[in-house]
XYZ file of C-alpha atoms in Angstrom:
238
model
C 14.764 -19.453 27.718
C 11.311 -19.691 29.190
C 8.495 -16.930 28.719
C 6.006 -15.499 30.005
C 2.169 -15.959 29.630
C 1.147 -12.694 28.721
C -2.626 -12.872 30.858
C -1.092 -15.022 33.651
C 2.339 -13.465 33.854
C 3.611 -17.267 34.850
C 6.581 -19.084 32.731
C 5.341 -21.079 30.356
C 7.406 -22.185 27.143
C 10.511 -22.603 25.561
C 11.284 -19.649 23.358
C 12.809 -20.360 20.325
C 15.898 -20.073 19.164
C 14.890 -17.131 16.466
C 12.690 -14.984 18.965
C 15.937 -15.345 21.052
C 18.134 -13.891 18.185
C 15.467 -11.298 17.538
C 14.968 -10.019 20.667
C 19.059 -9.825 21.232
C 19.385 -8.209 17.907
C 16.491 -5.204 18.473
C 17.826 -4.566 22.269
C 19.766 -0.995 21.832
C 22.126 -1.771 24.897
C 23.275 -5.490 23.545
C 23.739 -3.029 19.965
C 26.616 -1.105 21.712
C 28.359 -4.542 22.435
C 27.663 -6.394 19.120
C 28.806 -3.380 16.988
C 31.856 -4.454 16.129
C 33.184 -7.274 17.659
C 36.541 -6.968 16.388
C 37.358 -4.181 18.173
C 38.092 -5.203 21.824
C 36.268 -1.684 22.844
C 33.215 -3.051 22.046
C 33.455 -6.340 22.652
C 30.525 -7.946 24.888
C 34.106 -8.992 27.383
C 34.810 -5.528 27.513
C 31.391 -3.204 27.221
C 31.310 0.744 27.000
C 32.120 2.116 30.115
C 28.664 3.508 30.699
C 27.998 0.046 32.197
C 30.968 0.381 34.802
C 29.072 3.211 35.948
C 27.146 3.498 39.480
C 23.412 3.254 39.437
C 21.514 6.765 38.623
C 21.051 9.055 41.123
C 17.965 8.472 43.649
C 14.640 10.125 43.001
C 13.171 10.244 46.098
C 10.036 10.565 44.822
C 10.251 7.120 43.068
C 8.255 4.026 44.677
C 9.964 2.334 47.894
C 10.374 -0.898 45.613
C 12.115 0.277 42.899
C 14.562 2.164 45.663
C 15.151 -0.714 47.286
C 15.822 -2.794 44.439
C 18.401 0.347 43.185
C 20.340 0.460 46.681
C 20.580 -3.669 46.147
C 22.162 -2.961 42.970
C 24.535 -0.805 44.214
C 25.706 -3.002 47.619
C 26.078 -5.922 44.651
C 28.200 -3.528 42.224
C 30.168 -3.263 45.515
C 31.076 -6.713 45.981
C 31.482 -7.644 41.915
C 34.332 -4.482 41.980
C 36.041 -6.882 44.580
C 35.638 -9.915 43.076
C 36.753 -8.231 39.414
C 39.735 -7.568 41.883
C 40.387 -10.487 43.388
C 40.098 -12.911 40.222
C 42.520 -10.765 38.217
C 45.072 -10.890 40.867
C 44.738 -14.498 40.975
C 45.624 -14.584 37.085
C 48.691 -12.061 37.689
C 49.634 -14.025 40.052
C 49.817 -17.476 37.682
C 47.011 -18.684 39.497
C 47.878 -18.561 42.941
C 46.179 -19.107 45.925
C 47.212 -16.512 48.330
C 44.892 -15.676 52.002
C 43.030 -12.525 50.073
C 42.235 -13.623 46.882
C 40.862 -17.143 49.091
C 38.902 -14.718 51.127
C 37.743 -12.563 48.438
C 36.450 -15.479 46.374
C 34.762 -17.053 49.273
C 32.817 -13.534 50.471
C 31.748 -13.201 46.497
C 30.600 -16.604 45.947
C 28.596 -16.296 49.526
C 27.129 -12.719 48.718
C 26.094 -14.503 45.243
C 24.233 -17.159 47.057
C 22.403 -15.473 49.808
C 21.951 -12.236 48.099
C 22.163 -11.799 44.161
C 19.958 -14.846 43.481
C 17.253 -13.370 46.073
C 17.307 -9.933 44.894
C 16.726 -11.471 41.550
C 13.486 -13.849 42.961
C 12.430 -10.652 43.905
C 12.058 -9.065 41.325
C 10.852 -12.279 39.257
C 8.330 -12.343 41.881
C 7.100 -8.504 41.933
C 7.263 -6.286 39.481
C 8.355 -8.173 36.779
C 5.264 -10.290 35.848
C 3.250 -7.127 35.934
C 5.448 -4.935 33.842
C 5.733 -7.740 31.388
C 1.877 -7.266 30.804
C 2.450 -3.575 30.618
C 4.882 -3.657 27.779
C 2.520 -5.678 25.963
C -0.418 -3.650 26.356
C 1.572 -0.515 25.435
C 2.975 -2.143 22.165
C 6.941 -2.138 23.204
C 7.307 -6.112 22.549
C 8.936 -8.436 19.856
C 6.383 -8.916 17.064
C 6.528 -12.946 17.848
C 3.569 -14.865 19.074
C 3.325 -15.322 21.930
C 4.906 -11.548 21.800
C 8.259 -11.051 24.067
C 9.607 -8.128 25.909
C 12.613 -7.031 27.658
C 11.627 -9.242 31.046
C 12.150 -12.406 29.077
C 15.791 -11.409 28.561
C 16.345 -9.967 31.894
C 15.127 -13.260 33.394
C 16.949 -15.593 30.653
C 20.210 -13.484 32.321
C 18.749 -14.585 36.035
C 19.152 -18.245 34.480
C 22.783 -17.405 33.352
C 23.925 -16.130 36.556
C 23.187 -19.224 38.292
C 24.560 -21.223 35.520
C 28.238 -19.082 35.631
C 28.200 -18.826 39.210
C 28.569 -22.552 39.574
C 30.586 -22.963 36.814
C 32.981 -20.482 38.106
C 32.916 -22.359 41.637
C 33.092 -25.567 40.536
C 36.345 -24.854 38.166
C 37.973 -23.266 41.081
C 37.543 -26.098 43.551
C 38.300 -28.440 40.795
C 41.706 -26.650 39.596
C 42.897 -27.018 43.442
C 42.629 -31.063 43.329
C 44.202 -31.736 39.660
C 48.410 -32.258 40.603
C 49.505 -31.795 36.958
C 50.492 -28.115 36.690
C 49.229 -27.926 32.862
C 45.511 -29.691 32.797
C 45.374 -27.376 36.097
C 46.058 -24.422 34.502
C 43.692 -24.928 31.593
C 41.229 -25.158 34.577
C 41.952 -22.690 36.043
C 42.173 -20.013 32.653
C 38.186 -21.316 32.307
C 37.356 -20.523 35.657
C 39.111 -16.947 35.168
C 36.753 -16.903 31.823
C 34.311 -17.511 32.576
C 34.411 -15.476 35.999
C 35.065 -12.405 33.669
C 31.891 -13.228 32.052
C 29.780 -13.438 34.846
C 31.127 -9.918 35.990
C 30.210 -8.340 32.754
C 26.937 -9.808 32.421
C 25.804 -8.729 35.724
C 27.416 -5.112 35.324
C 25.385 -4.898 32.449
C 22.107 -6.626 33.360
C 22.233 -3.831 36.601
C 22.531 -1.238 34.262
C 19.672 -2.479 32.008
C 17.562 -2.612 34.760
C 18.446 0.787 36.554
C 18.490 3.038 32.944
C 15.472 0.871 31.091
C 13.594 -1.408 33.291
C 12.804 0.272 36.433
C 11.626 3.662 35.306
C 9.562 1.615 32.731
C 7.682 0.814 35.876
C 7.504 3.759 37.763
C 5.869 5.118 34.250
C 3.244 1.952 33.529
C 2.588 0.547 36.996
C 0.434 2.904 39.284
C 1.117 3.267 42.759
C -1.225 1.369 43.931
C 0.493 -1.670 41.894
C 3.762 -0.749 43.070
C 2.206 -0.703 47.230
C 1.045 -4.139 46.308
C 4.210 -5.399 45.087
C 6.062 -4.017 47.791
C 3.890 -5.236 50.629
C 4.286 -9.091 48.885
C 7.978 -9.195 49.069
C 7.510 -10.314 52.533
C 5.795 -12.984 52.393
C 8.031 -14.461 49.930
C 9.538 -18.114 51.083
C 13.069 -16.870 52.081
């Protein structure tokens, strides 16, 4: 995972493999999940239901950017409810092709393209940078040097989404071409694996975000940082 320079707020370095485990192992959400992993209701494939939940309610007194990022999150919760949907019909159904789940799987896969991954350049090119410096100025970072916080791993997840996502899409277009019904199934039980994964993870990156992230900022950056922020987004390349 690459970090952040804490003065320029710009990715710099490969963090190590023990900041990594460090930072996973102090984050009180990942906790829930990591509990007890032999119990399937809290294993990281199947996290508390808190993270099933919608977003928190709107404060309209809380910055335009952070509101628009929160209705985002809730349009995307949306569409991953219908893709959840869709891919575990197509495992009832022995891994099937049928008109909806082919629809379904093509509207996810295009909302993930032209929406998720922006929403998440967004934020990697707003608030994030300067709420990374925040959390080190107020203390709330790993005790590493360089010193992490909580962006590193939100933006480490921004890495995995892309990674699943295409995993997930290739497997399925790659199941459809093999003609021997077993090696196609094995493709096809990856593909629903590693779909299921993808849904979790984003579920709960949304709900790290909304509950930790986001009113982290509306308490550290001032208004006037938020205005900026806001007034940048469009002049972002998109």
């Amino acid at each position: 995972m690459r970090t952040i320079d804490p003065k320029t707020g710009k990715r710099l370095v490969e963090t190590d493999p023990e900041t990594i485990k460090s930072m996973k192992k102090n984050d009180p959400v990942r906790k829930m999940g990591d509990k007890d992993f032999e119990h399937i209701e809290n294993s990281p494939m199947d996290p508390p239901e808190a993270y099933r939940l919608a977003s928190p309610d709107f404060d309209l007194s809380e910055h335009a950017i952070l509101q628009l990022f929160r209705a985002e999150h809730q349009i995307a919760l949306q569409e991953i409810q219908l893709f959840e949907l869709a891919i575990r019909n197509f495992k009832e159904l022995g891994y099937h092709f049928d008109k909806e789940i082919n629809q379904a799987f093509g509207k996810f896969f295009e909302f993930f393209d032209n929406k998720i991954l922006l929403h998440n350049l967004k934020e990697e090119k707003s608030i994030f940078p300067a709420l990374h410096k925040k959390l080190i100025e107020t203390g709330e970072h790993s005790h590493s040097n360089p010193p992490r916080t909580g962006i590193d791993l939100l933006e480490d997840d921004h890495v995995k989404f892309i990674q699943l996502g295409a995993l997930v899409f290739n497997l399925l277009g790659l199941g459809t071409r093999i003609p021997d019904p077993s090696s196609r199934m094995i493709v096809f039980e990856q593909a629903f694996s590693s779909g299921w994964e993808l849904i979790e993870l984003l579920r709960l990156h949304i709900f790290r975000e909304d509950n930790h992230i986001f009113p982290q900022a509306a308490k550290l950056l001032s208004s006037k940082e938020l205005d900026f922020h806001f007034s940048e987004l469009g002049k972002l390349p998109i």
